[in-house]
């Protein structure tokens, strides 16, 4: 049975551009080697935006060496990148953007949502790429809600939506570059959740709302991340009531993590090269 190894919570919010008020739950400069292949997690907790005709978000910026995975719970996110990827995702949808060798992109609130305004809630994860794939071609997966299998949890206990990997034989739609399990768990009332997870893999639970209790007595509640032992192949916890959780699981890459700003590579030389390539336009540029 997996136990809680440590917890993370960040009460401080900072703005990414003018569209995303996020709490950085972890980043590659702190616990990335303990939570590989995940590099960073930003949580935009529920915020209400007034209607606007302006574009809210963050304009052209580069990435190299990893993937950005955006999960929208409320609101809409629009993305466009220099590799030709793009799209708008809404509630319960996911954007899986593989920056790999590099691109520039922009991330804004969806136009329709911005015009109407309303609640906004989102998570962005950065997922590391194995060294051998860091310089592969960029790609983009827009994952609509109808493609995400929803598995019932007992009698009215809730659902597990499988974004990536597998839960009880149900496969998620995301194409991943290393073994990853990413599950959107919704509990509708007090429920015990027990499942098998791969031995030796990273395992962590982020609580968006509600409160859960582990067999070792540890609790996690709103905006807390519980990082579990990688040993053991059974995960179990109970919710006190309705709860919304994100499970992060994956095979650790066990490769050096050297990051600076929007680039995460395996050596300082590769970071230097990323800056040179970005400045010389090799990651592309928008003309408008
Ligand atoms: Mn970005």
Tab-separated table of C-alpha atoms and ligand atoms in Angstrom:
chain	number	residue	atom	x	y	z
A	1	UNK	CA	0.000	0.000	0.000
A	2	UNK	CA	1.419	3.357	-1.021
A	3	UNK	CA	2.035	5.932	1.717
A	4	UNK	CA	2.335	9.701	1.454
A	5	UNK	CA	5.977	10.676	1.014
A	6	UNK	CA	5.432	14.449	1.183
A	7	UNK	CA	2.880	17.137	0.391
A	8	UNK	CA	3.112	20.396	-1.556
A	9	UNK	CA	0.942	23.476	-1.261
A	10	UNK	CA	1.528	26.975	-2.555
A	11	UNK	CA	-0.817	29.672	-1.257
A	12	UNK	CA	0.727	32.344	-3.532
A	13	UNK	CA	-0.821	33.222	-6.857
A	14	UNK	CA	1.056	34.822	-9.734
A	15	UNK	CA	-0.224	35.836	-13.143
A	16	UNK	CA	0.882	34.181	-16.377
A	17	UNK	CA	0.206	36.983	-18.833
A	18	UNK	CA	-3.123	38.634	-17.997
A	19	UNK	CA	-5.247	35.486	-18.351
A	20	UNK	CA	-3.957	32.872	-15.955
A	21	UNK	CA	-3.816	33.510	-12.193
A	22	UNK	CA	-1.914	30.395	-11.131
A	23	UNK	CA	-0.346	28.782	-8.111
A	24	UNK	CA	2.845	26.985	-8.988
A	25	UNK	CA	2.463	23.651	-7.157
A	26	UNK	CA	5.927	22.446	-8.193
A	27	UNK	CA	8.505	23.168	-10.827
A	28	UNK	CA	11.639	21.682	-12.366
A	29	UNK	CA	13.778	23.814	-10.086
A	30	UNK	CA	12.488	22.046	-6.952
A	31	UNK	CA	11.046	18.505	-6.896
A	32	UNK	CA	11.218	17.478	-10.590
A	33	UNK	CA	13.632	14.607	-9.977
A	34	UNK	CA	11.252	13.197	-7.346
A	35	UNK	CA	8.174	13.459	-9.529
A	36	UNK	CA	9.618	12.530	-12.949
A	37	UNK	CA	8.453	12.670	-15.725
A	38	UNK	CA	6.418	15.684	-14.503
A	39	UNK	CA	8.338	18.972	-14.504
A	40	UNK	CA	5.911	21.632	-13.439
A	41	UNK	CA	2.330	22.111	-12.356
A	42	UNK	CA	0.413	25.383	-12.365
A	43	UNK	CA	-3.095	25.473	-10.939
A	44	UNK	CA	-5.499	28.267	-11.828
A	45	UNK	CA	-8.085	27.881	-9.059
A	46	UNK	CA	-11.644	29.022	-9.846
A	47	UNK	CA	-11.682	32.699	-10.815
A	48	UNK	CA	-14.510	34.656	-12.403
A	49	UNK	CA	-13.598	36.874	-15.355
A	50	UNK	CA	-15.878	39.688	-16.534
A	51	UNK	CA	-16.890	39.784	-20.224
A	52	UNK	CA	-14.369	41.457	-22.524
A	53	UNK	CA	-13.516	41.975	-26.187
A	54	UNK	CA	-9.800	42.040	-25.286
A	55	UNK	CA	-7.573	38.984	-25.685
A	56	UNK	CA	-6.580	37.738	-22.241
A	57	UNK	CA	-3.651	35.383	-21.918
A	58	UNK	CA	-0.017	35.161	-22.878
A	59	UNK	CA	1.465	36.025	-26.270
A	60	UNK	CA	4.243	34.451	-28.313
A	61	UNK	CA	6.852	32.580	-26.252
A	62	UNK	CA	9.034	29.508	-26.915
A	63	UNK	CA	9.349	26.021	-25.393
A	64	UNK	CA	11.827	23.188	-26.018
A	65	UNK	CA	12.446	19.758	-24.531
A	66	UNK	CA	9.060	18.792	-23.035
A	67	UNK	CA	5.270	18.829	-23.430
A	68	UNK	CA	2.690	21.237	-22.048
A	69	UNK	CA	-0.553	19.563	-21.012
A	70	UNK	CA	-3.457	21.904	-20.329
A	71	UNK	CA	-6.600	20.617	-18.633
A	72	UNK	CA	-9.557	22.996	-18.664
A	73	UNK	CA	-12.209	22.549	-15.963
A	74	UNK	CA	-14.107	25.790	-16.561
A	75	UNK	CA	-13.694	28.416	-19.260
A	76	UNK	CA	-11.887	28.039	-22.563
A	77	UNK	CA	-8.247	28.083	-23.727
A	78	UNK	CA	-7.121	28.855	-27.247
A	79	UNK	CA	-3.693	27.860	-28.483
A	80	UNK	CA	-1.685	28.484	-31.643
A	81	UNK	CA	1.891	27.407	-32.342
A	82	UNK	CA	4.541	27.943	-34.989
A	83	UNK	CA	4.565	24.226	-35.871
A	84	UNK	CA	0.999	24.528	-37.182
A	85	UNK	CA	-0.773	23.182	-34.098
A	86	UNK	CA	-3.730	24.968	-32.626
A	87	UNK	CA	-7.238	24.755	-31.308
A	88	UNK	CA	-9.655	25.749	-28.585
A	89	UNK	CA	-10.506	23.515	-25.641
A	90	UNK	CA	-13.379	23.918	-23.215
A	91	UNK	CA	-14.511	22.331	-19.929
A	92	UNK	CA	-13.266	18.734	-19.403
A	93	UNK	CA	-11.004	18.923	-22.446
A	94	UNK	CA	-7.253	18.625	-22.752
A	95	UNK	CA	-4.549	20.032	-24.941
A	96	UNK	CA	-1.384	17.949	-25.214
A	97	UNK	CA	1.275	20.056	-26.896
A	98	UNK	CA	4.632	18.451	-27.607
A	99	UNK	CA	7.188	21.226	-27.941
A	100	UNK	CA	10.098	18.757	-28.428
A	101	UNK	CA	12.756	20.472	-30.622
A	102	UNK	CA	11.037	23.793	-30.163
A	103	UNK	CA	8.271	26.114	-31.205
A	104	UNK	CA	6.704	29.377	-30.192
A	105	UNK	CA	3.093	29.493	-29.111
A	106	UNK	CA	0.443	31.739	-27.644
A	107	UNK	CA	-2.174	30.847	-25.053
A	108	UNK	CA	-5.330	32.921	-24.647
A	109	UNK	CA	-8.821	32.604	-23.264
A	110	UNK	CA	-11.167	31.310	-25.980
A	111	UNK	CA	-12.935	34.131	-27.819
A	112	UNK	CA	-16.481	32.950	-27.051
A	113	UNK	CA	-15.717	32.481	-23.367
A	114	UNK	CA	-13.944	35.863	-23.136
A	115	UNK	CA	-16.941	37.637	-24.664
A	116	UNK	CA	-19.335	36.069	-22.152
A	117	UNK	CA	-17.020	35.919	-19.150
A	118	UNK	CA	-17.604	33.530	-16.250
A	119	UNK	CA	-15.715	31.039	-14.115
A	120	UNK	CA	-12.280	29.828	-15.155
A	121	UNK	CA	-10.353	26.858	-13.748
A	122	UNK	CA	-7.377	25.110	-15.309
A	123	UNK	CA	-4.252	23.050	-14.705
A	124	UNK	CA	-1.129	23.188	-16.816
A	125	UNK	CA	1.411	20.407	-16.468
A	126	UNK	CA	4.831	20.247	-18.071
A	127	UNK	CA	5.734	16.669	-18.929
A	128	UNK	CA	9.366	15.855	-19.604
A	129	UNK	CA	10.504	14.050	-22.738
A	130	UNK	CA	13.110	11.282	-22.715
A	131	UNK	CA	16.493	12.639	-23.892
A	132	UNK	CA	16.207	10.744	-27.183
A	133	UNK	CA	12.948	12.577	-28.039
A	134	UNK	CA	13.810	16.113	-26.896
A	135	UNK	CA	14.855	17.130	-30.414
A	136	UNK	CA	12.058	15.281	-32.228
A	137	UNK	CA	9.379	17.178	-34.197
A	138	UNK	CA	6.727	19.188	-32.348
A	139	UNK	CA	3.125	17.974	-32.412
A	140	UNK	CA	-0.275	18.854	-31.032
A	141	UNK	CA	-3.177	16.784	-29.682
A	142	UNK	CA	-6.486	18.485	-28.981
A	143	UNK	CA	-8.427	16.002	-26.858
A	144	UNK	CA	-12.167	16.624	-26.824
A	145	UNK	CA	-14.371	15.444	-23.944
A	146	UNK	CA	-16.158	12.754	-25.981
A	147	UNK	CA	-12.817	10.940	-26.510
A	148	UNK	CA	-12.045	10.616	-22.787
A	149	UNK	CA	-13.480	7.379	-21.350
A	150	UNK	CA	-15.386	7.802	-18.116
A	151	UNK	CA	-15.335	4.822	-15.757
A	152	UNK	CA	-17.999	4.578	-13.060
A	153	UNK	CA	-16.706	4.287	-9.466
A	154	UNK	CA	-18.969	1.768	-7.717
A	155	UNK	CA	-22.596	2.772	-7.113
A	156	UNK	CA	-22.792	6.556	-7.625
A	157	UNK	CA	-19.313	6.979	-6.164
A	158	UNK	CA	-18.201	9.106	-9.083
A	159	UNK	CA	-16.120	8.684	-12.208
A	160	UNK	CA	-12.559	8.275	-13.336
A	161	UNK	CA	-11.921	10.011	-16.657
A	162	UNK	CA	-8.860	8.477	-18.280
A	163	UNK	CA	-6.907	11.196	-20.087
A	164	UNK	CA	-3.742	9.147	-20.580
A	165	UNK	CA	-2.625	5.638	-19.758
A	166	UNK	CA	-5.017	3.076	-18.426
A	167	UNK	CA	-7.499	2.622	-15.595
A	168	UNK	CA	-9.101	-0.820	-15.131
A	169	UNK	CA	-8.619	-1.754	-18.748
A	170	UNK	CA	-9.860	1.569	-20.121
A	171	UNK	CA	-7.276	3.415	-22.197
A	172	UNK	CA	-7.040	7.176	-22.412
A	173	UNK	CA	-6.726	8.923	-25.783
A	174	UNK	CA	-3.480	10.876	-25.214
A	175	UNK	CA	-0.454	9.615	-27.076
A	176	UNK	CA	2.384	9.806	-24.539
A	177	UNK	CA	6.145	9.529	-25.153
A	178	UNK	CA	6.815	7.563	-21.979
A	179	UNK	CA	4.424	5.519	-19.804
A	180	UNK	CA	2.046	7.973	-18.102
A	181	UNK	CA	-1.252	7.669	-16.263
A	182	UNK	CA	-3.277	10.855	-16.015
A	183	UNK	CA	-6.752	10.503	-14.503
A	184	UNK	CA	-9.393	13.121	-13.765
A	185	UNK	CA	-11.166	11.687	-10.680
A	186	UNK	CA	-14.577	13.029	-9.594
A	187	UNK	CA	-16.074	11.686	-6.394
A	188	UNK	CA	-19.724	12.511	-5.809
A	189	UNK	CA	-19.823	11.668	-2.101
A	190	UNK	CA	-17.863	9.903	0.636
A	191	UNK	CA	-16.095	7.107	-1.257
A	192	UNK	CA	-13.182	4.760	-0.817
A	193	UNK	CA	-10.961	4.529	-3.869
A	194	UNK	CA	-8.544	1.619	-4.280
A	195	UNK	CA	-6.701	0.699	-7.437
A	196	UNK	CA	-3.543	-0.878	-8.746
A	197	UNK	CA	-0.807	1.349	-10.111
A	198	UNK	CA	2.515	0.261	-11.630
A	199	UNK	CA	5.229	-0.547	-9.087
A	200	UNK	CA	8.170	1.868	-9.253
A	201	UNK	CA	6.234	4.597	-11.039
A	202	UNK	CA	5.777	8.121	-9.752
A	203	UNK	CA	2.354	8.536	-8.127
A	204	UNK	CA	0.817	11.792	-6.914
A	205	UNK	CA	-2.662	13.130	-6.239
A	206	UNK	CA	-3.663	16.753	-6.588
A	207	UNK	CA	-6.864	17.866	-4.859
A	208	UNK	CA	-8.777	20.575	-6.759
A	209	UNK	CA	-11.593	20.484	-4.239
A	210	UNK	CA	-12.758	18.355	-1.367
A	211	UNK	CA	-10.586	16.462	1.059
A	212	UNK	CA	-9.104	12.958	1.070
A	213	UNK	CA	-7.579	10.704	3.725
A	214	UNK	CA	-4.914	8.060	3.178
A	215	UNK	CA	-4.583	4.771	5.125
A	216	UNK	CA	-1.465	6.176	6.859
A	217	UNK	CA	-3.621	8.949	8.366
A	218	UNK	CA	-2.327	11.698	6.081
A	219	UNK	CA	-4.874	14.062	4.584
A	220	UNK	CA	-4.828	16.262	1.518
A	221	UNK	CA	-7.287	19.024	0.800
A	222	UNK	CA	-7.897	21.868	-1.611
A	223	UNK	CA	-4.909	22.835	-3.791
A	224	UNK	CA	-2.636	20.291	-2.085
A	225	UNK	CA	-0.507	17.741	-3.892
A	226	UNK	CA	0.251	14.465	-2.105
A	227	UNK	CA	3.296	12.701	-3.538
A	228	UNK	CA	3.166	8.990	-2.747
A	229	UNK	CA	5.896	6.368	-2.455
A	230	UNK	CA	6.896	4.919	-5.785
A	231	UNK	CA	7.141	1.480	-4.169
A	232	UNK	CA	3.995	-0.581	-3.727
A	233	UNK	CA	1.407	-1.288	-6.407
A	234	UNK	CA	-1.816	-0.343	-4.617
A	235	UNK	CA	-3.141	3.140	-4.029
A	236	UNK	CA	-5.994	3.732	-1.631
A	237	UNK	CA	-7.713	6.755	-0.118
A	238	UNK	CA	-11.124	7.905	1.072
A	239	UNK	CA	-12.951	11.132	0.374
A	240	UNK	CA	-15.012	12.847	3.073
A	241	UNK	CA	-17.542	14.020	0.494
A	242	UNK	CA	-17.534	15.270	-3.082
A	243	UNK	CA	-13.981	15.680	-4.378
A	244	UNK	CA	-12.242	16.561	-7.618
A	245	UNK	CA	-8.735	15.102	-8.020
A	246	UNK	CA	-6.035	14.703	-10.630
A	247	UNK	CA	-3.870	11.580	-10.475
A	248	UNK	CA	-0.359	11.915	-11.916
A	249	UNK	CA	1.492	8.675	-12.554
A	250	UNK	CA	4.434	7.821	-14.716
A	251	UNK	CA	7.658	5.961	-15.200
A	252	UNK	CA	10.567	8.096	-13.916
A	253	UNK	CA	12.985	9.056	-16.698
A	254	UNK	CA	16.107	9.080	-14.480
A	255	UNK	CA	17.936	11.551	-16.723
A	256	UNK	CA	19.527	14.882	-15.785
A	257	UNK	CA	17.055	17.800	-15.649
A	258	UNK	CA	18.572	21.153	-16.601
A	259	UNK	CA	16.010	23.884	-17.113
A	260	UNK	CA	15.969	27.611	-17.670
A	261	UNK	CA	12.738	29.526	-18.237
A	262	UNK	CA	10.827	27.893	-21.098
A	263	UNK	CA	13.492	25.290	-21.934
A	264	UNK	CA	14.174	21.988	-20.121
A	265	UNK	CA	17.023	19.864	-21.421
A	266	UNK	CA	19.714	17.491	-20.079
A	267	UNK	CA	22.773	19.784	-19.994
A	268	UNK	CA	23.693	23.505	-19.699
A	269	UNK	CA	25.106	23.388	-23.256
A	270	UNK	CA	21.730	22.280	-24.600
A	271	UNK	CA	20.058	25.194	-22.776
A	272	UNK	CA	22.534	27.628	-24.352
A	273	UNK	CA	21.803	26.120	-27.740
A	274	UNK	CA	18.068	26.508	-27.133
A	275	UNK	CA	18.502	30.267	-26.558
A	276	UNK	CA	20.654	30.571	-29.698
A	277	UNK	CA	18.116	28.638	-31.780
A	278	UNK	CA	15.185	30.635	-30.413
A	279	UNK	CA	16.858	33.992	-31.049
A	280	UNK	CA	17.852	33.026	-34.566
A	281	UNK	CA	14.245	32.085	-35.347
A	282	UNK	CA	14.761	28.329	-35.606
A	283	UNK	CA	11.738	27.689	-33.362
A	284	UNK	CA	9.598	29.777	-35.682
A	285	UNK	CA	7.890	33.117	-35.289
A	286	UNK	CA	4.448	34.518	-35.826
A	287	UNK	CA	4.215	37.269	-38.382
A	288	UNK	CA	0.882	38.458	-37.010
B	1	LIG	MN1	3.549	28.163	-22.919
